[in-house]
XYZ file of C-alpha atoms in Angstrom:
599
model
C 168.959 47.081 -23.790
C 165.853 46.367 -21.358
C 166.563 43.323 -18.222
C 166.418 40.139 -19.164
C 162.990 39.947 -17.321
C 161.508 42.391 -19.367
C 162.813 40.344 -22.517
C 160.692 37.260 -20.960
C 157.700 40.026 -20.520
C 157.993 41.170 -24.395
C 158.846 37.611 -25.418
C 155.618 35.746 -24.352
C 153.185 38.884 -24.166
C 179.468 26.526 -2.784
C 179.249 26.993 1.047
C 180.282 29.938 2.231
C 181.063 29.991 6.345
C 181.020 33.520 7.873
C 181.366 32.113 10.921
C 181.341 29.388 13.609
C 177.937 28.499 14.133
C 176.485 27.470 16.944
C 175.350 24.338 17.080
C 171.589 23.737 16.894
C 168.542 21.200 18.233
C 168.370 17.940 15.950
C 164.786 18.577 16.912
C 164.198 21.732 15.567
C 160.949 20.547 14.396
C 159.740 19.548 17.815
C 160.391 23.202 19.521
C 158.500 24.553 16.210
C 155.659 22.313 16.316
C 154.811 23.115 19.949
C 155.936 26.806 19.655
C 153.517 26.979 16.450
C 150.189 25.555 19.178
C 151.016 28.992 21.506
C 148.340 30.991 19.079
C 149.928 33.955 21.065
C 152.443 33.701 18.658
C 153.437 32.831 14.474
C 156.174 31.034 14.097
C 155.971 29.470 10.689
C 155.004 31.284 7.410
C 151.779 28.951 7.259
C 151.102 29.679 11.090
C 151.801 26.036 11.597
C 153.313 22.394 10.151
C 149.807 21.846 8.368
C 149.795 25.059 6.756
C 145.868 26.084 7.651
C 146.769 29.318 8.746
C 144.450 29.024 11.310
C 144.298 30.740 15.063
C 142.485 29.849 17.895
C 142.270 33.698 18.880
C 139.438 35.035 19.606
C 139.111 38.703 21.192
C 138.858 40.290 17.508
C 135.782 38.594 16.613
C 132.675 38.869 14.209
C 130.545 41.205 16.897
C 133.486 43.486 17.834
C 135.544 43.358 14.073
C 134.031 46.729 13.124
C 135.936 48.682 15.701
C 139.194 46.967 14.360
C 141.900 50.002 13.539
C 145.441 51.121 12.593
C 147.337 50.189 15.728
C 150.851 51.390 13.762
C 152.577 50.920 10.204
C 155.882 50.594 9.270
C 157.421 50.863 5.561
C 159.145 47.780 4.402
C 161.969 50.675 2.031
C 160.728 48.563 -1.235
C 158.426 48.814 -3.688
C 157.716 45.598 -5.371
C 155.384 43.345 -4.681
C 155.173 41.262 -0.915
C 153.635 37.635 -0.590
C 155.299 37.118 2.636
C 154.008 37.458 5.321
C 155.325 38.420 9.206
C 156.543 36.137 11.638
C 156.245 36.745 15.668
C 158.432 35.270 18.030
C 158.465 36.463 21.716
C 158.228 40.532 21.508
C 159.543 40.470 18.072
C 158.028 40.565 14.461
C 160.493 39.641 11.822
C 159.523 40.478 7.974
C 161.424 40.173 4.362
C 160.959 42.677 1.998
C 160.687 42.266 -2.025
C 163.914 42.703 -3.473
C 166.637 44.117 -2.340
C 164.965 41.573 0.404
C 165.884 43.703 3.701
C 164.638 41.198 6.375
C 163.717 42.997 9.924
C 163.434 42.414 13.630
C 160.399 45.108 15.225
C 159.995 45.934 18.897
C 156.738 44.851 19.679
C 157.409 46.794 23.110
C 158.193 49.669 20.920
C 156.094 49.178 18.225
C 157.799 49.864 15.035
C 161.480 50.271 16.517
C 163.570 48.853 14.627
C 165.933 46.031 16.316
C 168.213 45.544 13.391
C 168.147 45.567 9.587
C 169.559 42.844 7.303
C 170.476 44.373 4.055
C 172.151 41.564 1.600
C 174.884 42.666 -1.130
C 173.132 40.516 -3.569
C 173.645 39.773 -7.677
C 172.609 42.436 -9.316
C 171.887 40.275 -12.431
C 169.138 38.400 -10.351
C 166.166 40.786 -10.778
C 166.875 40.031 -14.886
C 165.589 36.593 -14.322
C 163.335 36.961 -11.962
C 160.098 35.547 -13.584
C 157.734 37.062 -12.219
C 158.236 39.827 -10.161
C 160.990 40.065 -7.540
C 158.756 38.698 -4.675
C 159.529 36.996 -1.348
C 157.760 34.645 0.242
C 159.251 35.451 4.083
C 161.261 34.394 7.192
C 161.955 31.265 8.900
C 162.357 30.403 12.966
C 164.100 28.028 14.245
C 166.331 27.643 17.388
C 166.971 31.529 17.786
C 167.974 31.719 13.922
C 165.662 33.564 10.786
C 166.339 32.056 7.941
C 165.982 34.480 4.750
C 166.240 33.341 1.427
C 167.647 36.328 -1.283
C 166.684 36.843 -4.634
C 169.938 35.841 -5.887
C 170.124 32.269 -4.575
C 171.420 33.104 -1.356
C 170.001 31.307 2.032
C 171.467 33.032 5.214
C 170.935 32.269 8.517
C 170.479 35.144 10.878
C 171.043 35.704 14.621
C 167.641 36.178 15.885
C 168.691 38.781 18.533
C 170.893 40.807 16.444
C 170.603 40.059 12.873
C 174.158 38.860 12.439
C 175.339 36.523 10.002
C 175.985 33.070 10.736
C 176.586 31.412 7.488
C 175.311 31.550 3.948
C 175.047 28.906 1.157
C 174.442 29.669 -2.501
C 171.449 27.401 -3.160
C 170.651 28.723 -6.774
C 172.421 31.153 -9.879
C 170.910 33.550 -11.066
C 173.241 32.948 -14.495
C 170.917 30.079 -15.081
C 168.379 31.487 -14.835
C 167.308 30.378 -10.669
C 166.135 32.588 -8.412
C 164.977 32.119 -4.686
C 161.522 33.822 -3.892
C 160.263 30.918 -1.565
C 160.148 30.729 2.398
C 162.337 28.102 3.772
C 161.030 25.581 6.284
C 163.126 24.533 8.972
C 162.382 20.852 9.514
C 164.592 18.582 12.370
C 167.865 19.980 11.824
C 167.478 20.958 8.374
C 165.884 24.107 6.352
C 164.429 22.467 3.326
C 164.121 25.341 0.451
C 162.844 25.053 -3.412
C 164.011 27.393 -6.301
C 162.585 29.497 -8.773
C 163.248 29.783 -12.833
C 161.075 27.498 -14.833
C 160.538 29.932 -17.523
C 164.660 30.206 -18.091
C 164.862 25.621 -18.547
C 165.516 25.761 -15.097
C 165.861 21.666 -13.832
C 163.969 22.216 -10.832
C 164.807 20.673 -7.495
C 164.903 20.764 -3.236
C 167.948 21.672 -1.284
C 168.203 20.281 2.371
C 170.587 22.461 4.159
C 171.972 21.776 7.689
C 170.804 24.389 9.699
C 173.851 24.687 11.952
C 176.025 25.459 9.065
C 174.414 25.349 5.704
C 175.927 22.412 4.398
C 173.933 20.774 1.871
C 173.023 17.549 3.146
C 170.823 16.733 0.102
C 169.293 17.354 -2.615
C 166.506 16.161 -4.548
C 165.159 16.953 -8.834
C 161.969 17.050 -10.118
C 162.685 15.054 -13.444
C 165.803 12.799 -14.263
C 167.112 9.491 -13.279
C 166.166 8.180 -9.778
C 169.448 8.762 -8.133
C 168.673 12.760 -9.232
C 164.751 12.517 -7.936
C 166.373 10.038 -4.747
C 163.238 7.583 -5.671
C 163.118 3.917 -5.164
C 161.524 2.585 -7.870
C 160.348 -0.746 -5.426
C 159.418 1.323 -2.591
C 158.558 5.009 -4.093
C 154.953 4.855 -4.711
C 152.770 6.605 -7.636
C 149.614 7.629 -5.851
C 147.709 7.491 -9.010
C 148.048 3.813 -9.143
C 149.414 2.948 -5.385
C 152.339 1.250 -7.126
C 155.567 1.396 -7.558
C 157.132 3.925 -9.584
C 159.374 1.538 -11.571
C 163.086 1.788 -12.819
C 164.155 5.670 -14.228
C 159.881 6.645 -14.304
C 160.529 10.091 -15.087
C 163.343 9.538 -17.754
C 160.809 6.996 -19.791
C 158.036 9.893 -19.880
C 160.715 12.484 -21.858
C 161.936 12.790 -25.400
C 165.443 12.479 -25.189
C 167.550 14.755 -22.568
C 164.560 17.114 -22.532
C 164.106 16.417 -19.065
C 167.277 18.259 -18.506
C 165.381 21.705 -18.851
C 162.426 20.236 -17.355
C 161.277 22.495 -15.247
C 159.537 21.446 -12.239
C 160.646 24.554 -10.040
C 159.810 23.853 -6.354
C 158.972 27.992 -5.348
C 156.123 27.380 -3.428
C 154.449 26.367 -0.014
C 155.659 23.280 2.198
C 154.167 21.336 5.055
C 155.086 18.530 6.899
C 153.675 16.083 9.440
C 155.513 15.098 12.168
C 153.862 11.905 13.084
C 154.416 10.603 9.583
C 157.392 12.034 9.822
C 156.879 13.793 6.003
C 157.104 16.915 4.626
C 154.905 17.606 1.545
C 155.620 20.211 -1.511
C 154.763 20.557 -5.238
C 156.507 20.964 -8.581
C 155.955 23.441 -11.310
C 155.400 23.782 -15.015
C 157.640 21.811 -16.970
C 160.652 23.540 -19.480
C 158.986 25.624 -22.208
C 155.308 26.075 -22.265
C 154.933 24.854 -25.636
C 153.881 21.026 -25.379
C 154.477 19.854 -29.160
C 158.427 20.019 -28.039
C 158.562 18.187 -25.176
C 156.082 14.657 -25.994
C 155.187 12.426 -23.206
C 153.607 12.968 -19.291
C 157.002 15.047 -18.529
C 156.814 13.398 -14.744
C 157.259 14.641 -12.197
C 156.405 18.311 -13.118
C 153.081 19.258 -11.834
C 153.505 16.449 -9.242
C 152.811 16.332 -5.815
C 155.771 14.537 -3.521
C 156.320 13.211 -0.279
C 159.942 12.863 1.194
C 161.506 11.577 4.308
C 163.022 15.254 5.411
C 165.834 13.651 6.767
C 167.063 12.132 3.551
C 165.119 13.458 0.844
C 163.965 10.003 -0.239
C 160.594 10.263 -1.832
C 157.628 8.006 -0.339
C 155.053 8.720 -2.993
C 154.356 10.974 -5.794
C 151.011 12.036 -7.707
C 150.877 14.126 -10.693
C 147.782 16.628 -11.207
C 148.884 17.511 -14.818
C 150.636 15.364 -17.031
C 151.617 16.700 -20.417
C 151.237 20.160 -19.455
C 150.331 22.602 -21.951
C 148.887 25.157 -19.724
C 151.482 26.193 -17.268
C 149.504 24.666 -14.324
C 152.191 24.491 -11.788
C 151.736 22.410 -9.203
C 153.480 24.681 -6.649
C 150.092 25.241 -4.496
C 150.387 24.063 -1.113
C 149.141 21.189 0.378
C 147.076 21.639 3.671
C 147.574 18.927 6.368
C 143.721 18.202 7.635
C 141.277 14.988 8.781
C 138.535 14.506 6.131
C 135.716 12.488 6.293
C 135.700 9.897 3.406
C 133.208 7.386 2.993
C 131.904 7.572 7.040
C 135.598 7.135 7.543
C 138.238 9.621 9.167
C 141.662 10.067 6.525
C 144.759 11.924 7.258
C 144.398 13.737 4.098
C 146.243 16.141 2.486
C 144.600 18.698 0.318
C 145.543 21.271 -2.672
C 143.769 24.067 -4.644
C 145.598 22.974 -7.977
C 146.315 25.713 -10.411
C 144.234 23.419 -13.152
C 141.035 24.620 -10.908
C 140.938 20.997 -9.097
C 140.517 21.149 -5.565
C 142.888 17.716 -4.916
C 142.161 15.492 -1.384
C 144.914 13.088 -1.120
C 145.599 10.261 1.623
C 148.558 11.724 2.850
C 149.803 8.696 3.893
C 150.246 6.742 0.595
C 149.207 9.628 -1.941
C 145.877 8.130 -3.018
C 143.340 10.151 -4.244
C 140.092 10.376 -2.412
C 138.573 13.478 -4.370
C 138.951 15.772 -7.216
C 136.428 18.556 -7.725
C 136.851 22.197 -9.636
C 136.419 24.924 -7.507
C 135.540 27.384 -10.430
C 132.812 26.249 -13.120
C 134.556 28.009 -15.929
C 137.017 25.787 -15.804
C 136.790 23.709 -19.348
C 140.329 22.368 -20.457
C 139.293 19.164 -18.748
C 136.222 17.688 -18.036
C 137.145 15.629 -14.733
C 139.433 13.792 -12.995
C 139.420 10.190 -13.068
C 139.711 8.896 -10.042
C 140.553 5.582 -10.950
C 143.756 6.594 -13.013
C 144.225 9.821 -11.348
C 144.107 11.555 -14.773
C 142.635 14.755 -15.908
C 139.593 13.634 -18.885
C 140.923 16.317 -21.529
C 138.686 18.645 -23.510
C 140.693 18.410 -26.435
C 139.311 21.730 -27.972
C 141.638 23.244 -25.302
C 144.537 21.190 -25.348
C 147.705 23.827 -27.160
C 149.758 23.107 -29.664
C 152.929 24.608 -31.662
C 151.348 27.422 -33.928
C 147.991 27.012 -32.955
C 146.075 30.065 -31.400
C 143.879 28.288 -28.712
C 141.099 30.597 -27.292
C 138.697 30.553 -24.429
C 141.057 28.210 -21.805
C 139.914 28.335 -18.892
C 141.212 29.115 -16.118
C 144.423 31.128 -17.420
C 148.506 30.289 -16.824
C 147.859 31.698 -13.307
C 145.517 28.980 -12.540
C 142.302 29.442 -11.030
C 144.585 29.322 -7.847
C 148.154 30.416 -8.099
C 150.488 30.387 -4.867
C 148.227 32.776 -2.955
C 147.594 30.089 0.134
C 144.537 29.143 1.020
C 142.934 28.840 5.017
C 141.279 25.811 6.570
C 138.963 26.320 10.044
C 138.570 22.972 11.613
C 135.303 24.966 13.497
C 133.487 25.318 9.948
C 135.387 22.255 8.130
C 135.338 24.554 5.431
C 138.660 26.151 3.562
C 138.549 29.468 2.436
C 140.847 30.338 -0.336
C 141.480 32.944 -2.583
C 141.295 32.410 -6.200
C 141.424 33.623 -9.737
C 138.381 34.018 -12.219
C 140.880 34.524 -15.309
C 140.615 32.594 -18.982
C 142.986 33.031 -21.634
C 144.053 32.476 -25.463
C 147.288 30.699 -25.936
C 149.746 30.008 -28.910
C 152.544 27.919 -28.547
C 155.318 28.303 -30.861
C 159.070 26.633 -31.014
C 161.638 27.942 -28.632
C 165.685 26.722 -28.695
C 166.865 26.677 -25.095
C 170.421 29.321 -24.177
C 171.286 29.156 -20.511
C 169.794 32.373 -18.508
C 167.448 33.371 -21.481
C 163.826 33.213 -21.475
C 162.807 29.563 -22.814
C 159.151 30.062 -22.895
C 157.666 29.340 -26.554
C 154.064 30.823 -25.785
C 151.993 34.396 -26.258
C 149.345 34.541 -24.269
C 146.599 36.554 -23.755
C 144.790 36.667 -20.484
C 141.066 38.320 -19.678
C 138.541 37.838 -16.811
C 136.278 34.889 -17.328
C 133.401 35.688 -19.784
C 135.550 39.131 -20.435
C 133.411 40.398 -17.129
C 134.170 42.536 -14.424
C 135.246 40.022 -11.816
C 138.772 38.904 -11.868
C 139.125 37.098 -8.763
C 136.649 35.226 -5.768
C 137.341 34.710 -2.388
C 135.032 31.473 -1.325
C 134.471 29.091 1.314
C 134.465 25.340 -0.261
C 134.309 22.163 0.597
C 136.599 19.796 -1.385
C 134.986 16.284 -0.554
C 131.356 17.456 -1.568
C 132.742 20.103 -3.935
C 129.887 22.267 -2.823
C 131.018 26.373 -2.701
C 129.027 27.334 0.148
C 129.329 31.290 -0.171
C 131.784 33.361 -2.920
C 132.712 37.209 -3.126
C 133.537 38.859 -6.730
C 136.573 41.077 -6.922
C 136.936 42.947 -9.972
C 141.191 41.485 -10.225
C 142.534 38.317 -8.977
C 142.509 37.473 -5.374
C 146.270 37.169 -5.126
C 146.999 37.404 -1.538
C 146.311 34.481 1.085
C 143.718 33.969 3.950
C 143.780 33.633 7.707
C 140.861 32.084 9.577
C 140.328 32.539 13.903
C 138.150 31.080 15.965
C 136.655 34.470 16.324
C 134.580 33.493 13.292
C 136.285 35.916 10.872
C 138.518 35.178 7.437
C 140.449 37.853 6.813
C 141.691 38.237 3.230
C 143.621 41.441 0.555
C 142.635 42.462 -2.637
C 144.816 43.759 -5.765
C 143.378 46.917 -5.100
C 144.258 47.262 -1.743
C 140.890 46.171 0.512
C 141.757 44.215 3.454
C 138.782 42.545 4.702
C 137.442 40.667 8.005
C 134.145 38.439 6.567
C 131.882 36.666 8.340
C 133.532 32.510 7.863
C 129.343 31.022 7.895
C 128.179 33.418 5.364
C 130.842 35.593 3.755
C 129.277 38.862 4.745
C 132.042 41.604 4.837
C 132.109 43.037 8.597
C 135.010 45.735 8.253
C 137.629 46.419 5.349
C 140.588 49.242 5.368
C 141.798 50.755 2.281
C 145.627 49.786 2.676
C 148.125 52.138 1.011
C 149.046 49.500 -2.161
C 147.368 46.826 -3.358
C 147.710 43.484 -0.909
C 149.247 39.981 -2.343
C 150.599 39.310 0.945
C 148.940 37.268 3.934
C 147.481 38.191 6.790
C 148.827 36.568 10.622
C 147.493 37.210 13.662
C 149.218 37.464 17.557
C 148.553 39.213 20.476
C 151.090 40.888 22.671
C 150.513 42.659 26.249
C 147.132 40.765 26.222
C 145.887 42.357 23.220
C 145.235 40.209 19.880
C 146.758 42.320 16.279
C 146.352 40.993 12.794
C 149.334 42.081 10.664
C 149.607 41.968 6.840
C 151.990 43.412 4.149
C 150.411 45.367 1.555
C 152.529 45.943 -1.475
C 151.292 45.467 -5.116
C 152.811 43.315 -7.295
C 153.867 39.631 -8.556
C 152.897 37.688 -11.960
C 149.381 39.108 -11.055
C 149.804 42.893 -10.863
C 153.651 42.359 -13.552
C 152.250 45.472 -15.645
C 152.224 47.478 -12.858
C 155.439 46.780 -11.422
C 157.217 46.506 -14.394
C 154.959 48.979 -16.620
C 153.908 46.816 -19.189
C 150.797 47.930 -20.761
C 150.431 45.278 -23.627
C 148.225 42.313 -23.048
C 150.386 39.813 -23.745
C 152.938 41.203 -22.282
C 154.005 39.848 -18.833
C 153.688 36.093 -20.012
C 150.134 37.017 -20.660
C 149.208 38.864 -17.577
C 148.800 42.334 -18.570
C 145.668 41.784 -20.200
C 143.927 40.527 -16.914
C 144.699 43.992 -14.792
C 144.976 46.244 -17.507
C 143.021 48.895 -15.262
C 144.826 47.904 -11.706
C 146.934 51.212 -12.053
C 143.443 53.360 -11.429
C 142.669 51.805 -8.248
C 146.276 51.263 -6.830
C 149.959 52.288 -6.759
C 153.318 50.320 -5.611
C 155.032 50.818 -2.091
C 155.293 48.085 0.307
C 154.080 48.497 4.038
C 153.462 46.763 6.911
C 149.860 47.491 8.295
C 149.124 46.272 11.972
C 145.057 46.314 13.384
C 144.182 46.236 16.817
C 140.523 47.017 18.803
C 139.860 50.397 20.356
């Protein structure tokens, strides 16, 4: 009988102490915050509290970037697919691998020396469920501890020195059908993680954990009553309409006790401001992709939210998507930047949406300032009104149960899935990877059984216009909506970028091309073949005086699924096959850890 996963893929196309633990800064966010400005270093999985993924280095640079070479590799012992990224914290680089998820400490005096090796005895029933590939999203630092989450719904937190336990917490079960692939953020004295498992009815929602000993201090759901979402309905504000949310807002937009497989999984990218004291994430698709069963705006999947990290209560919330019938999560991050609005400077928050809307946000009450698609294909709505805050449908494209919709565009991946964009504050310009992927799409009725696949689509994805380009990497500006310079890749650009002051972006391609380009006018100035395709993201550090960029290559996730799980029919894969039906001629699977230097 094939995995559960593969099922989905033919289908739609408890504390536990190990330990005293040491106790642990209630300011953990503080010593992060200023150990994230030391560019020297990368501390957090989006290089800092903002997420821009932005360095102020500057000895690898658009004159010299040519001479950039192998400075020494490392093999990560798995071969599925990596969209973590390093971290590097004194002389050490810590990493996760794809499942089994070994997490390592490396010598940077030694390079490639390896410190010590984590190797978790996980549930072996987790890669079943696992939608989409058994990724990981990487490491945490705080206070001398990595935090790892496992596949399996483990969090542990490891001694920094010498990779010993000192507690665990089961945040998520796999026998549901949730599954960890997300990074954790350590924020005060918590480490805030989301969980995976949309596609199994999974009722998504955020775990707070203490990070001295991993008890749960809160947590917080996606859809339900208030005391489950910890909203205020007369102080927890919808940014759509800067109002209040109201009395049980999310139970009165669901049929019944649909909103108990709701969805509204919480796997990808967080950020947080310190001076508002919030930290900022996004909710996915919600339960079963077929719309006709689940009536109503389904809130708060494909919502944007704002908590107080140190109790989980929700400021504000904005939804991108309501009514899904798509599979737009909302997971994207949300990148912590000043924009100029109307002469005026905002704190604003913005997100590449999966829907192909390039969202700006006051961060500060969740208004919307702007809303402009960052790929013209996109057609399954015409705009966002920002008024309401509402996507202006193109009915044509809206799904229904037994209906075969063709020509969405973009696909279920989005024209941006979680592959996280960069911002330079030089150029004011973000640079961001993205998707150039349509679909067709037939709903049909689904009944939900608890760790099964509850999905109720087939889809069929294909590069837009059935071309040869599968994926851009461009340089946009999301107040004027203006693209000021794109690159075609023949498959989706599923890794993320980095931007330096040295003027470069550096950015991976499905079939394996790591690239430095010029950030002013997207002129490649040096790429390496890397030994697997790259959906991974590139950091930067220097060491001894001497700046390295670092990226894990490593084919794989919902992008590359036929690959790692060979698939070969289109619809297979939830759809994805179709889209990199080829990959396997340019590209093969094998993670790695690829480190550049100068001559």
């Amino acid at each position: 009988m094939p995995s559960l996963s593969v099922c989905l893929w033919r289908q739609a196309g408890a504390i536990v102490a190990l330990g005293l633990a040491l106790p642990l800064a209630a300011s953990a966010n503080e010593q992060l915050d200023k150990l994230s400005q030391d560019h020297n270093q990368w501390v957090i999985p989006a290089g800092n509290y903002a997420g821009t993924r932005y360095s102020t280095l500057n000895q690898i640079n658009a004159d010299n970037v040519k001479n950039l070479h192998v400075a020494w590799t490392m093999s990560t012992g798995s071969l599925r697919g990596h969209e973590g990224q390093p971290l590097i914290v004194g002389d050490t680089l810590y990493f996760e691998s794809s499942f089994p998820n070994y997490v390592y400490a490396v010598s940077l005096k030694e390079p490639g020396r390896i410190l010590w090796k984590f190797a978790p005895q996980q549930d072996k029933f987790a890669p079943s469920v696992a939608c989409c590939d058994v990724v990981n999203r990487g490491v945490a630092y705080a206070n001398g501890v990595i935090f790892a989450n496992a596949l399996d719904g483990f969090l542990y937190a490891l001694d920094a020195k010498t990779g010993n336990v000192k507690w665990k917490v089961q945040n998520a079960d796999p026998k549901l059908g949730q599954t960890q692939t997300m990074a954790p953020l350590p924020v005060k004295n918590l480490v805030i993680t989301g969980v995976s498992g949309a596609e199994y009815g999974v009722h998504g929602y955020v775990t707070a954990n203490d990070a001295a000993t991993g008890k749960q201090v809160w947590r917080a759901y996606s859809t339900g009553p208030d005391d489950q979402l910890l909203f205020d309905p007369d102080k927890t504000i919808d940014g759509a309409t800067q109002k209040p949310v109201g009395k049980d807002s999310s139970l009165a937009s669901w049929q019944g006790d649909q909103w108990k497989l709701g969805g509204g999984t919480t796997w990808g990218w967080y950020t947080y401001d310190p001076k508002l004291d919030l930290l900022y994430y996004g909710t996915g698709n919600p339960g079963t992709w077929n719309p006709t069963q689940r009536p109503g705006d389904n809130k708060y999947s494909m919502s944007i939210i704002a908590r107080d990290p140190a109790t989980g209560k929700a400021k504000w919330v904005f939804q991108m998507t309501p009514h899904d019938g798509w599979d737009y999560d909302g997971v994207n991050e949300s990148i912590l930047t000043d924009s100029t609005i109307d002469g005026k400077t905002v704190p604003t928050l913005t997100h590449f949406d999966r829907n192909g809307f390039a969202y700006v946000l006051d961060r500060r009450t969740g208004k919307l300032l702007s809303a402009k698609k960052f790929d013209a294909v996109v057609n399954w709505a015409d705009h966002i009104d920002l008024a309401t805050g509402r996507p202006v449908l193109n009915q044509a494209m809206m799904t229904k149960e037994n209906v075969n919709v063709k020509g969405i565009c973009p696909s279920s991946q989005g024209s941006k899935d979680q592959q996280p964009a960069s911002y330079d504050p030089e150029t004011k310009l973000f640079y961001v990877p993205t998707n150039h992927v349509c679909m067709d799409y037939q709903a049909f009725n689904v009944k939900y059984k608890a760790g099964f696949p509850y999905v109720g689509a087939l889809v069929n994805m294909y590069p837009a216009d059935h071309g040869e380009v599968g994926g851009r990497f461009i340089a946009f500006d999301p107040v004027s909506g203006q693209t000021k310079w794109e690159i075609k890749d023949r498959f989706q650009d599923w890794g993320g970028a980095l931007t330096t002051a040295g003027g470069l972006a550096f950015y991976g391609t499905l079939t394996g091309e790591f690239r430095a380009v010029d950030s002013k006018t997207g002129k490649v100035l040096w790429q390496f073949k890397a030994p697997s395709g790259i959906i991974g993201n590139p950091v930067t550090y220097t060491y001894g005086g001497k700046q390295y960029v670092a990226i894990l290559s490593g084919v794989g996730g919902w992008a590359a699924i036929g690959l790692a799980e060979n698939l070969s029919k289109a619809t297979e894969g939830l759809g994805a096959v179709g889209a990199t039906a080829s990959l396997a001629d340019y590209t093969n699977l094998g993670g790695t850890l690829l480190v550049f230097a100068l001559d």
